[in-house]
Amino acid sequence: MEIWPGKAYPLGTTYDGSGVNVAVFSEVATAVELCLIDDDPTGAPGALLETRIALPEVDGFVWHGYLPGLQPGQRYGFRVHGPFDPSAGHRCDPSKLLLDPYAKAIEGQVANDPASFSYDFADPTRRNATDSLGKTMLSVVVNPYFDWGHDRPPGRGYHESVIYEAHVKGLTMTHPGLPEGIRGTYAALAHPVMIDHYQALGVTAIELMPVHQFVQDTSLQSRGMTNYWGYNTIGFLAPHNGYAKGQRGQQVTEFKAMVKALHAADIEVILDVVYNHTAEGNEFGPTICFRGLDNANYYRLVDSAKEHYYDTTGTGNSLLMRSPHVLQLIMDSLRYWVTEMHVDGFRFDLAATLARQFHEVDKLSAFFDLIQQDPVISQVKLIAEPWDVGDGGYQVGNFPPLWTEWNGKYRDTVRDFWRGEPATLGEFASRITGSSDLYEHSSRKPIASINFVTAHDGFTMRDLVSYNEKHNEANGEGGRDGESHNRSWNCGAEGPTEDPAILALRVQQQRNLLTTLLLSQGVPMISHGDEFGRSQQGNNNVYCQDNELSWVDWDLADWQRDLLAFTAVVTKLRHGHPVFRRRRFFAGSADHGGESALGDILWLQASGEPMGSEQWSNWEARTVGVFLNGGAIPEPNARGRRIVDDDFLIVFNADDETHSFTLPSVAVAETWVPVIDTAVGSLDPAERAAGSLLDVAPRSVVVLRSPRSPENGATSATPATAG
């Protein structure tokens, strides 16, 4: 096939309507072959025909060429010639067909076959020269054109956001309202039935678990399992092919159609991205892409023994964050997903590893510098999982000002408070008001805290109140996997029970957790299915369970429908009242520019009097009220006008006894109307006068509103009851 010199930029394959430019980086290579892969019409079914073409030019270690007439849908790979010397960090192996790091689409999966590995299983010191063609994945040339129409990003502020963490397949696989042929796909996620659910629930952004092309681990394949979660990325620019109906690049079109449909419903799309490691694992992993291209330029190696990988992720390898080529790949990937795929933000898995330019986690690292100055990426939502498994890896509160963080301390404190742990009241108060102790010192605001009680990793919310111990037997790892300290409480029985009192308490605890989450300052994140109490039967690590155990079960019992309705009402209350989604921290004093001398927040004991140091330091204290002053919101609205909301009183009672709470005389109207009570089946909407007593049931939350005049801009929501 004819090949012209082409250009060294952009990297990857670029279709221009007449042909395809090809460019790939390798500093260590002595030669690079482009391999065009087609079906072999003369061979057995599935047989492949390979055409090898030497890339003719190399500039700045980028090998490149241009193939006139080459069209989208063409499958391809690379073979790299160069040194195979693991002790020096080099693992070039032309017997392995390699993926393009910049592939926009990838076909197939890696087979559980020795051909994928560059060493002999019987003697790892010997090289395995078996050809991997037919046993590995193939890159695909794509046509970038897509009719976006009038698509626009919703552009919601963090303070207006309610995030919904979801798995493309797990959320949609059993939904009866979806056509069977699209369940588990991008199309299903954006089907009108699903959009109706998101809108009724009140979520504003879908945070998708990994959709970058990932690999099915050969170790899991050997056990008859799959990598369900997808934290095993190999293609940083390619949508995962397993979530698409079509192949040969159709996954790109299907992903874009999903984003377009969600945007039309005013819902943002955030991607959970894994830039800290790749699917190639340690020295005993397969050779699929980066390892064979330029091992020492892509991976952190042990300085004193370069045949080994330096691992701060627990997955076998870590990308080399001081390599300009790794940083370029990450930034090119991020920009591609924003500019070409129209996503609205990213959640960075094990983000502390991205800050390890050398050994320590460094918020002045090159990665953060690049993000800060990038005119595209700096303008989208950036969420860090602020830890990894390396030394000094727990970095909650320490990311730069541009970033928000999964607040692990919020999760732990809220769980401890509601399971009745002593000495939690003070920290609980700090967490539900935005965690100023973590973020204010770096001039960040409450929105820096992504609040969550549960996520994909760990118990579901229903299991959190149903199990004291993890039950991961189905994973086949002898109970060694998954977190052992879950801060959970089974409410009196481990797992399934017929005891009506225990069942009722479990539902009430879920209402408590959801109410706390949705009415805390910061940005709430709900894990999919928690809104109606989905269970994983006590398994807190379903990473390998691509089946009914991990999929959301949409066959809802009556109590689940009630819980879903309850959650939607609390979400509506949050959206309707800016006092629950302030953009600045509470001042706690009258110096706020409003009309009240009370200040913007007041903590109250059961007597209605302000909390003092004695009450805060009480080891056994589990009850507190908080007054939120709707007339003391310091920030203006989008039009520069002062925001005035209703006054609210929230009473949290994590004790196992009823507490009589004196309603305070602090609101403008001096009357209180209950709008949420997590302990009752039918809420009494009657007004309560200031000074009257309110009985707050054991382990419950009561929210009361004191309405201001409508002309002040106050809004209301339908009362939420226990259902």
XYZ file of C-alpha atoms in Angstrom:
723
model
C 0.000 0.000 0.000
C 1.226 3.474 -0.854
C 2.403 5.527 2.132
C 3.429 9.181 2.235
C 5.532 10.928 4.929
C 2.580 12.395 6.792
C 2.900 14.486 9.951
C 4.014 13.906 13.525
C 0.932 15.660 14.933
C -1.720 14.861 15.959
C -0.861 11.517 17.485
C -2.998 8.507 16.643
C -4.912 8.055 13.401
C -6.640 11.066 11.864
C -9.085 10.697 8.980
C -9.303 13.816 6.779
C -11.809 12.635 4.183
C -9.159 11.450 1.742
C -6.920 9.246 3.814
C -5.465 8.689 7.269
C -2.440 10.219 8.996
C -0.731 7.860 11.461
C 1.570 8.986 14.295
C 2.852 7.090 17.331
C 5.493 7.911 19.941
C 8.405 5.618 20.829
C 11.812 6.903 21.871
C 13.333 3.448 22.190
C 12.122 1.936 18.886
C 14.473 1.187 16.010
C 11.538 0.667 13.631
C 7.745 0.795 13.826
C 5.380 -1.083 11.546
C 1.753 -0.125 10.994
C -0.275 -3.330 10.692
C -3.572 -3.187 8.802
C -5.877 -6.003 9.872
C -8.653 -7.419 7.696
C -10.720 -10.592 7.608
C -8.983 -13.323 5.615
C -11.500 -14.504 3.001
C -9.421 -17.619 2.286
C -8.951 -18.698 5.895
C -11.083 -20.269 8.578
C -13.918 -18.254 10.191
C -12.340 -15.486 12.250
C -9.007 -15.730 10.442
C -7.234 -12.401 9.996
C -5.075 -11.008 7.237
C -2.261 -8.634 8.216
C -0.569 -6.071 6.007
C 2.599 -4.586 7.519
C 3.804 -1.150 6.449
C 6.943 0.462 7.875
C 6.282 4.019 9.057
C 8.724 6.022 6.947
C 9.406 9.090 9.074
C 10.356 9.883 12.662
C 10.478 13.381 14.186
C 10.977 13.987 17.893
C 10.572 10.230 18.479
C 7.170 10.279 16.774
C 6.936 7.745 13.950
C 4.499 8.779 11.251
C 3.099 8.308 7.760
C 0.022 9.074 5.656
C -2.035 6.454 3.822
C -4.129 7.916 0.995
C -7.420 6.167 0.484
C -7.560 4.507 3.920
C -11.082 4.706 5.343
C -12.838 4.707 8.746
C -13.560 1.229 10.065
C -10.059 -0.016 9.216
C -8.601 -2.132 12.019
C -4.925 -1.695 12.791
C -2.109 -2.057 15.300
C 1.626 -1.524 15.642
C 4.669 -3.742 15.868
C 7.658 -2.106 17.490
C 11.227 -3.246 16.918
C 13.790 -2.352 19.545
C 15.577 -3.653 22.646
C 14.050 -6.328 24.847
C 16.074 -5.852 28.030
C 13.824 -5.810 31.122
C 16.762 -5.128 33.450
C 17.251 -1.835 31.586
C 13.499 -1.145 31.489
C 12.999 -1.994 27.801
C 10.393 -4.505 26.594
C 10.024 -4.042 22.826
C 8.553 -7.191 21.294
C 7.526 -7.193 17.611
C 5.704 -10.510 18.079
C 3.025 -8.584 19.983
C 0.506 -6.547 18.022
C 0.105 -3.302 19.970
C -2.814 -0.951 20.397
C -2.526 2.683 19.441
C -2.426 4.728 22.698
C -4.511 7.342 20.853
C -7.032 4.913 19.335
C -10.512 6.479 19.234
C -12.145 3.042 19.053
C -10.991 -0.463 19.949
C -12.374 -3.805 18.843
C -12.402 -7.083 20.760
C -10.797 -8.115 24.029
C -7.540 -9.692 25.189
C -7.782 -13.473 25.179
C -6.637 -15.506 28.158
C -3.788 -16.927 26.105
C 0.018 -17.126 26.554
C 0.454 -15.324 23.228
C -0.474 -12.037 24.952
C 2.544 -12.270 27.242
C 6.176 -11.555 26.371
C 7.585 -14.161 28.748
C 7.377 -17.927 28.965
C 5.011 -19.084 31.709
C 7.268 -22.070 32.441
C 10.384 -19.896 32.658
C 9.688 -16.159 33.096
C 13.311 -15.332 32.261
C 12.744 -16.558 28.703
C 11.046 -14.450 26.060
C 7.841 -15.734 24.462
C 7.861 -14.887 20.750
C 4.395 -16.269 19.959
C 2.465 -13.870 17.755
C -0.481 -12.230 19.544
C -2.536 -11.489 16.408
C -6.007 -12.929 16.947
C -5.508 -12.968 20.727
C -5.468 -9.257 21.393
C -7.479 -6.088 20.780
C -7.410 -4.051 17.589
C -7.459 -0.288 17.110
C -10.048 1.125 14.696
C -9.904 4.231 12.494
C -12.973 6.398 13.134
C -14.798 9.136 11.281
C -14.981 12.094 13.686
C -18.114 13.617 12.144
C -21.268 13.673 14.273
C -24.302 15.901 14.006
C -24.409 17.573 17.416
C -27.229 19.859 16.349
C -27.778 22.516 19.010
C -26.063 20.582 21.796
C -24.777 22.741 24.613
C -23.325 21.892 28.007
C -25.840 22.450 30.817
C -23.161 24.424 32.657
C -24.551 23.933 36.141
C -22.623 25.344 39.044
C -21.386 22.903 41.641
C -23.778 24.373 44.217
C -26.719 23.507 41.950
C -25.540 19.945 41.338
C -26.756 16.595 42.598
C -24.474 13.878 41.233
C -25.630 10.340 40.484
C -22.843 7.756 40.320
C -23.873 5.071 37.843
C -22.615 2.051 35.916
C -23.723 1.965 32.264
C -24.563 -1.725 32.314
C -25.460 -2.203 35.959
C -28.036 0.585 36.015
C -29.888 -0.468 32.883
C -29.510 -4.234 32.540
C -32.789 -5.274 34.195
C -35.025 -2.246 33.658
C -38.351 -3.569 32.297
C -39.095 -0.320 30.504
C -36.057 -0.631 28.250
C -36.013 -2.639 25.011
C -34.058 -5.824 25.669
C -31.764 -5.194 22.707
C -30.271 -2.018 24.209
C -30.061 -2.906 27.892
C -26.593 -2.410 29.297
C -25.572 0.107 26.620
C -24.995 3.810 26.158
C -28.340 3.976 24.359
C -30.107 2.508 27.391
C -28.550 5.015 29.769
C -30.054 7.902 27.773
C -33.370 6.236 26.922
C -36.428 8.402 27.786
C -37.409 5.923 30.530
C -34.074 6.471 32.274
C -34.144 10.215 31.730
C -37.574 10.315 33.362
C -36.059 8.584 36.393
C -33.150 11.038 36.661
C -35.443 14.039 36.352
C -37.987 12.726 38.852
C -35.174 11.989 41.279
C -33.724 15.460 40.815
C -30.181 14.537 39.820
C -28.343 17.012 37.594
C -25.262 15.031 36.597
C -24.506 11.383 35.831
C -21.036 10.339 36.966
C -20.261 7.263 34.893
C -17.996 4.562 36.221
C -15.145 3.916 33.747
C -16.160 4.058 30.092
C -12.642 4.344 28.699
C -11.818 1.077 26.941
C -10.785 -1.422 29.578
C -9.409 -4.943 29.584
C -10.899 -8.120 30.992
C -8.133 -9.349 33.293
C -6.808 -12.765 32.333
C -6.727 -13.700 36.033
C -10.464 -13.047 36.314
C -11.141 -14.863 33.063
C -9.389 -17.905 34.546
C -11.913 -17.822 37.393
C -14.894 -17.397 35.064
C -15.360 -13.749 36.072
C -15.032 -10.369 34.421
C -13.820 -6.907 35.337
C -17.257 -5.402 35.957
C -16.243 -2.017 37.349
C -13.769 -1.262 34.561
C -10.870 0.250 36.522
C -8.454 -1.413 34.118
C -8.033 1.102 31.319
C -6.057 0.512 28.129
C -7.595 3.097 25.755
C -7.739 6.632 27.107
C -9.562 8.070 24.085
C -11.834 5.122 23.228
C -15.336 4.456 24.630
C -15.591 0.940 26.015
C -16.851 -1.341 23.253
C -18.791 -3.601 25.631
C -21.377 -0.858 26.217
C -22.208 -0.401 22.525
C -24.621 -2.238 20.253
C -22.385 -1.807 17.207
C -18.636 -2.143 16.703
C -15.984 -0.924 14.247
C -16.186 2.583 15.668
C -19.944 2.684 16.280
C -19.292 2.962 20.020
C -18.088 6.522 19.385
C -21.332 7.516 17.687
C -23.431 5.779 20.351
C -21.558 7.516 23.156
C -22.028 10.919 21.516
C -25.743 10.236 21.032
C -26.017 9.412 24.743
C -24.363 12.689 25.745
C -26.541 14.654 23.337
C -29.734 13.130 24.760
C -28.687 13.742 28.371
C -27.728 17.339 27.603
C -31.126 17.880 25.999
C -32.590 16.829 29.350
C -30.296 19.343 31.127
C -28.205 16.562 32.667
C -24.411 16.730 32.717
C -22.081 13.806 32.014
C -19.042 13.294 34.242
C -16.553 10.496 33.556
C -14.738 8.456 36.177
C -11.258 8.305 34.608
C -8.282 6.089 35.441
C -5.049 7.825 34.474
C -2.990 6.465 37.345
C -2.245 3.027 35.836
C -3.020 0.820 32.854
C -4.324 -2.698 32.308
C -0.874 -4.119 31.533
C -0.126 -4.725 35.219
C 3.328 -5.529 36.553
C 6.152 -7.471 34.909
C 3.921 -10.547 34.773
C 1.140 -8.778 32.874
C 0.326 -8.916 29.154
C 1.970 -6.794 26.469
C -0.911 -4.900 24.874
C 0.194 -1.331 24.237
C 2.471 0.926 26.304
C 4.806 -1.791 27.545
C 5.790 -2.762 24.009
C 5.898 0.791 22.670
C 8.242 2.371 25.213
C 8.062 0.783 28.648
C 10.499 3.140 30.411
C 8.815 6.286 29.108
C 5.291 5.284 30.118
C 5.724 3.516 33.472
C 7.375 4.196 36.810
C 10.055 1.582 37.284
C 12.006 0.708 40.410
C 15.248 2.672 40.056
C 17.461 -0.083 41.425
C 15.692 -2.898 39.540
C 14.052 -1.650 36.348
C 12.528 -5.013 35.553
C 10.050 -4.214 38.353
C 7.284 -1.602 38.425
C 6.823 1.055 41.102
C 3.201 0.688 42.203
C 1.164 3.181 44.258
C -2.180 2.012 42.880
C -2.356 -1.618 43.995
C -2.815 -2.703 40.373
C 0.767 -3.587 39.432
C 1.956 -0.364 37.768
C 1.777 3.411 37.872
C 2.120 5.779 34.947
C 5.255 7.930 34.935
C 3.858 11.348 35.773
C 7.140 13.162 35.151
C 7.257 11.945 31.543
C 6.166 14.702 29.112
C 4.706 12.024 26.843
C 2.500 10.624 29.605
C 1.368 14.112 30.544
C 0.655 14.870 26.895
C -1.401 11.691 26.556
C -3.488 12.548 29.624
C -4.096 16.143 28.565
C -4.873 15.149 24.976
C -7.309 12.562 26.289
C -9.061 15.027 28.593
C -9.381 17.652 25.868
C -10.694 15.061 23.415
C -13.487 13.992 25.766
C -14.518 17.611 26.344
C -14.182 19.019 22.827
C -15.120 15.996 20.708
C -17.315 13.939 23.057
C -18.874 16.943 24.897
C -18.528 15.592 28.445
C -18.828 18.032 31.337
C -16.213 16.899 33.807
C -14.093 14.159 35.292
C -13.670 12.237 38.515
C -10.025 11.137 38.789
C -9.506 7.685 40.261
C -6.676 7.475 42.842
C -5.791 11.062 42.018
C -2.964 11.219 44.554
C -0.887 9.084 42.161
C -1.277 11.748 39.466
C 0.463 14.197 41.805
C 3.496 11.936 42.352
C 5.920 13.563 39.949
C 8.711 11.969 41.939
C 7.894 10.143 45.191
C 5.800 12.423 47.385
C 2.305 13.649 46.561
C 2.947 17.224 45.423
C 0.156 19.683 44.696
C 2.716 21.732 42.743
C 3.402 18.854 40.372
C 3.449 19.313 36.594
C 0.086 17.588 36.271
C -1.678 20.226 38.355
C 0.182 22.999 36.530
C -1.031 21.694 33.184
C -4.633 21.414 34.377
C -4.558 24.912 35.879
C -3.400 26.646 32.706
C -5.396 24.637 30.194
C -8.195 26.823 28.763
C -10.451 23.804 28.162
C -9.915 21.442 31.081
C -9.739 24.145 33.741
C -13.326 25.097 32.901
C -15.019 21.729 33.479
C -15.806 19.888 36.694
C -12.704 18.302 38.234
C -13.284 15.829 41.062
C -10.426 14.041 42.800
C -10.485 10.754 44.629
C -7.864 12.246 46.947
C -5.942 9.135 47.937
C -3.936 6.188 46.668
C -2.236 3.230 48.386
C 1.276 4.706 48.441
C 3.087 6.399 51.325
C 1.357 9.648 52.288
C -1.417 8.893 49.829
C -4.395 10.096 51.913
C -4.788 13.705 50.759
C -8.359 14.710 51.615
C -8.398 18.513 51.822
C -5.012 19.003 50.172
C -5.800 19.355 46.464
C -5.363 22.727 44.710
C -8.162 25.333 44.689
C -9.457 24.433 41.212
C -10.399 20.945 42.396
C -13.254 19.361 44.305
C -12.766 16.131 46.252
C -14.595 13.011 47.268
C -14.815 13.772 50.980
C -13.965 10.465 52.641
C -14.138 12.115 56.060
C -17.749 13.104 55.386
C -18.596 9.477 54.555
C -16.922 8.113 57.682
C -18.361 10.712 60.067
C -21.951 10.459 58.827
C -21.814 6.667 59.031
C -20.427 6.805 62.573
C -23.001 9.343 63.732
C -25.993 7.365 62.520
C -24.730 4.036 63.849
C -24.503 5.650 67.289
C -20.757 5.998 67.811
C -19.845 8.270 70.760
C -17.993 11.579 70.426
C -19.083 12.186 66.829
C -21.374 15.185 67.243
C -18.767 17.916 66.758
C -17.254 16.454 63.619
C -20.723 15.631 62.277
C -21.610 19.331 62.580
C -18.458 20.255 60.667
C -19.102 17.771 57.872
C -22.741 18.719 57.204
C -21.824 22.413 57.013
C -19.236 21.963 54.258
C -16.050 20.835 56.055
C -14.503 24.270 56.400
C -11.667 22.707 58.413
C -10.585 20.857 55.262
C -11.131 23.440 52.546
C -11.310 27.008 53.840
C -7.557 27.261 54.473
C -6.908 27.002 50.710
C -9.608 29.572 49.868
C -11.941 26.876 48.654
C -15.646 26.870 49.364
C -18.224 24.296 50.512
C -18.562 23.071 46.936
C -15.035 21.629 47.216
C -16.619 18.817 49.224
C -18.271 16.075 47.189
C -20.367 14.532 49.942
C -21.201 10.855 49.797
C -22.214 8.118 52.196
C -21.851 5.226 49.774
C -20.220 4.721 46.378
C -19.506 1.845 44.021
C -16.676 0.684 46.292
C -18.209 -0.637 49.512
C -21.652 -1.415 50.841
C -24.771 -0.047 49.204
C -26.802 2.141 51.559
C -29.257 -0.675 52.226
C -26.420 -3.080 53.019
C -24.812 -0.436 55.227
C -27.781 -0.756 57.586
C -28.184 -4.538 57.120
C -24.713 -6.006 57.641
C -21.982 -5.647 60.224
C -19.512 -7.683 58.162
C -18.735 -7.984 54.456
C -19.926 -11.122 52.685
C -17.711 -11.427 49.626
C -17.643 -15.203 49.290
C -18.856 -15.018 45.679
C -15.620 -13.272 44.690
C -13.602 -16.403 45.377
C -10.858 -14.626 47.306
C -11.506 -16.126 50.724
C -12.814 -12.850 52.154
C -9.456 -11.122 51.684
C -10.851 -8.531 49.278
C -12.895 -5.473 50.138
C -12.804 -3.114 53.108
C -13.159 -4.814 56.488
C -13.925 -1.666 58.505
C -17.212 -0.506 57.009
C -18.628 1.627 59.841
C -21.915 -0.188 59.307
C -24.659 -1.387 61.667
C -27.107 -4.169 60.849
C -29.853 -2.799 63.164
C -30.035 -6.050 65.119
C -29.682 -8.935 62.662
C -27.067 -9.834 60.070
C -28.535 -9.753 56.586
C -32.063 -10.837 55.621
C -34.625 -10.991 58.410
C -38.395 -11.188 58.856
C -38.372 -9.063 62.014
C -40.683 -6.093 61.206
C -39.056 -3.808 63.787
C -35.592 -4.352 62.320
C -36.857 -3.909 58.777
C -38.601 -0.672 59.716
C -35.482 0.644 61.436
C -33.352 -0.159 58.400
C -35.621 1.842 56.124
C -35.650 4.698 58.617
C -31.848 4.691 58.753
C -31.720 4.916 54.970
C -34.040 7.934 55.124
C -31.768 9.473 57.773
C -28.679 8.994 55.626
C -30.326 10.311 52.464
C -31.761 13.354 54.248
C -28.400 14.145 55.824
C -26.628 13.771 52.490
C -29.029 15.886 50.464
C -29.338 18.726 52.989
C -25.630 19.053 53.794
C -23.615 21.961 52.440
C -21.383 20.860 49.586
C -22.227 18.695 46.581
C -24.216 15.496 47.244
C -23.489 12.283 45.337
C -25.978 9.403 45.337
C -24.838 5.926 44.362
C -27.220 4.415 41.812
C -30.030 2.435 43.364
C -29.557 3.838 46.859
C -32.584 6.024 46.228
C -34.742 2.900 46.513
C -32.620 0.597 48.649
C -30.797 -1.764 46.294
C -28.746 -4.562 47.864
C -25.635 -6.542 46.936
C -26.352 -9.127 49.643
C -23.536 -7.819 51.813
C -20.846 -7.952 49.116
C -18.855 -4.728 49.414
C -16.543 -5.342 46.448
C -18.528 -6.425 43.379
C -15.740 -5.421 40.995
C -15.859 -8.892 39.369
C -19.607 -9.569 39.570
C -21.184 -8.751 36.213
C -24.521 -10.342 37.122
C -27.716 -9.831 39.120
C -25.695 -9.374 42.317
C -24.320 -6.052 41.086
C -26.995 -4.979 38.604
C -29.721 -2.643 39.851
C -32.936 -4.610 40.437
C -35.873 -2.506 39.214
C -38.529 -4.874 40.587
C -39.389 -2.653 43.536
C -41.310 -3.566 46.654
C -43.761 -1.052 48.129
C -41.251 0.174 50.723
C -38.730 0.783 47.935
C -41.195 2.874 45.948
C -41.901 4.872 49.096
C -38.168 5.399 49.666
C -37.735 6.563 46.064
C -40.587 9.052 46.470
C -39.093 10.251 49.756
C -35.664 10.767 48.188
C -37.163 12.764 45.327
C -38.965 15.074 47.765
C -35.777 15.742 49.749
C -33.901 16.460 46.524
C -36.667 18.859 45.511
C -36.355 20.580 48.872
C -32.624 21.060 48.272
C -33.157 22.469 44.784
C -35.927 24.771 45.996
C -33.993 26.377 48.834
C -30.582 28.014 48.433
C -30.028 27.882 52.188
C -29.077 24.198 51.693
C -26.608 24.903 48.883
C -24.654 27.955 49.920
C -21.573 28.903 47.950
C -19.742 30.241 50.985
C -19.050 28.861 54.420
C -21.175 29.896 57.392
C -19.759 32.857 59.297
C -21.577 31.923 62.506
C -22.018 35.579 63.449
C -24.153 38.576 62.532
C -21.479 39.984 60.189
C -23.107 38.733 57.014
C -24.854 41.723 55.465
C -28.367 40.439 56.164
C -31.154 41.841 58.291
C -30.874 39.433 61.224
C -28.659 39.848 64.264
C -28.657 36.080 64.739
C -25.991 35.211 62.239
C -26.364 32.704 59.466
C -26.361 29.528 61.561
C -27.187 28.625 65.135
C -26.625 25.280 66.853
C -29.273 24.400 69.418
C -29.652 21.913 72.238
C -32.960 20.238 73.039
C -33.948 23.044 75.384
C -33.862 25.463 72.463
C -30.831 27.219 73.915
C -27.586 27.585 71.941
C -25.092 24.747 72.199
C -22.195 25.451 74.526
C -18.772 23.866 74.906
C -20.145 21.512 77.554
C -22.755 20.138 75.165
C -20.281 19.786 72.291
C -17.802 17.917 74.451
C -20.409 15.535 75.877
C -19.134 12.071 74.900
C -22.652 10.633 74.660
C -24.380 13.556 72.885
C -26.207 12.381 69.770
C -28.895 15.054 69.371
C -28.557 18.542 67.947
C -30.647 21.142 66.186
C -29.351 23.568 63.597
C -31.095 26.791 62.584
C -30.357 27.987 59.045
C -31.077 31.667 58.550
C -32.661 32.244 55.144
C -32.109 35.971 55.487
C -28.362 35.642 55.875
C -27.201 34.148 52.593
C -24.144 36.236 51.661
C -23.806 35.548 47.942
C -26.052 37.126 45.288
C -27.925 35.188 42.644
C -26.910 35.069 38.972
C -28.446 38.518 38.386
C -26.617 40.083 41.305
C -29.671 40.276 43.551
C -29.597 39.350 47.201
C -30.905 35.852 47.935
C -33.571 35.508 50.620
C -34.898 32.099 51.574
C -37.144 30.603 54.244
C -35.667 29.849 57.647
C -35.111 26.176 58.453
C -34.588 24.099 61.559
C -33.128 20.591 61.277
C -33.116 18.329 64.309
C -30.833 15.284 64.172
C -31.459 12.588 66.765
C -29.123 9.582 66.474
C -29.987 8.489 70.026
C -32.095 5.407 70.733
C -34.558 7.475 72.789
C -37.148 10.128 71.955
C -36.049 13.689 72.693
C -38.435 16.577 73.282
C -37.072 19.573 71.434
C -38.149 23.130 72.251
C -38.781 25.000 69.014
C -36.701 28.181 69.148
C -37.952 31.725 68.825
C -35.387 32.713 66.195
C -37.268 32.657 62.890
C -38.839 35.757 61.379
C -42.313 34.212 61.536
C -41.750 32.459 64.887
C -43.790 29.533 63.603
C -42.542 26.205 62.304
C -44.030 23.798 59.750
C -42.667 20.236 59.562
C -41.635 19.316 56.017
C -39.611 16.140 56.677
C -39.841 13.552 59.415
C -37.952 10.341 58.720
C -39.807 8.448 61.454
C -43.479 8.903 60.590
C -45.765 7.516 57.932
C -47.975 10.581 57.759
C -46.545 14.021 58.410
C -48.628 16.461 60.438
C -48.404 19.734 58.474
C -49.857 21.863 61.260
C -47.926 24.978 62.272
C -46.002 24.792 65.529
C -45.458 27.899 67.599
C -42.033 28.899 68.805
C -41.569 27.675 72.366
C -43.680 24.564 71.867
C -42.255 21.073 72.293
C -41.517 18.743 69.386
C -41.033 15.045 70.082
C -38.211 13.766 67.881
C -38.321 9.982 67.569
C -35.289 7.777 68.143
C -32.852 7.718 65.227
C -34.660 10.259 63.095
C -34.385 13.628 61.378
C -37.055 16.326 61.473
C -36.864 19.337 59.165
C -39.091 22.346 59.841
C -39.604 25.459 57.747
C -40.487 28.920 58.883
C -41.784 30.634 55.736
C -40.920 34.171 54.815
C -43.177 36.327 52.658
C -43.390 35.213 48.993
C -42.150 38.572 47.732
C -38.803 37.818 49.362
C -38.270 34.992 46.909
C -38.869 32.105 49.276
C -40.012 28.843 47.732
C -41.371 25.666 49.206
C -41.417 21.950 48.463
C -43.900 19.166 49.037
C -43.476 17.701 52.548
C -41.479 14.486 52.764
C -42.763 11.695 54.961
C -41.630 8.199 55.728
C -44.165 6.869 53.223
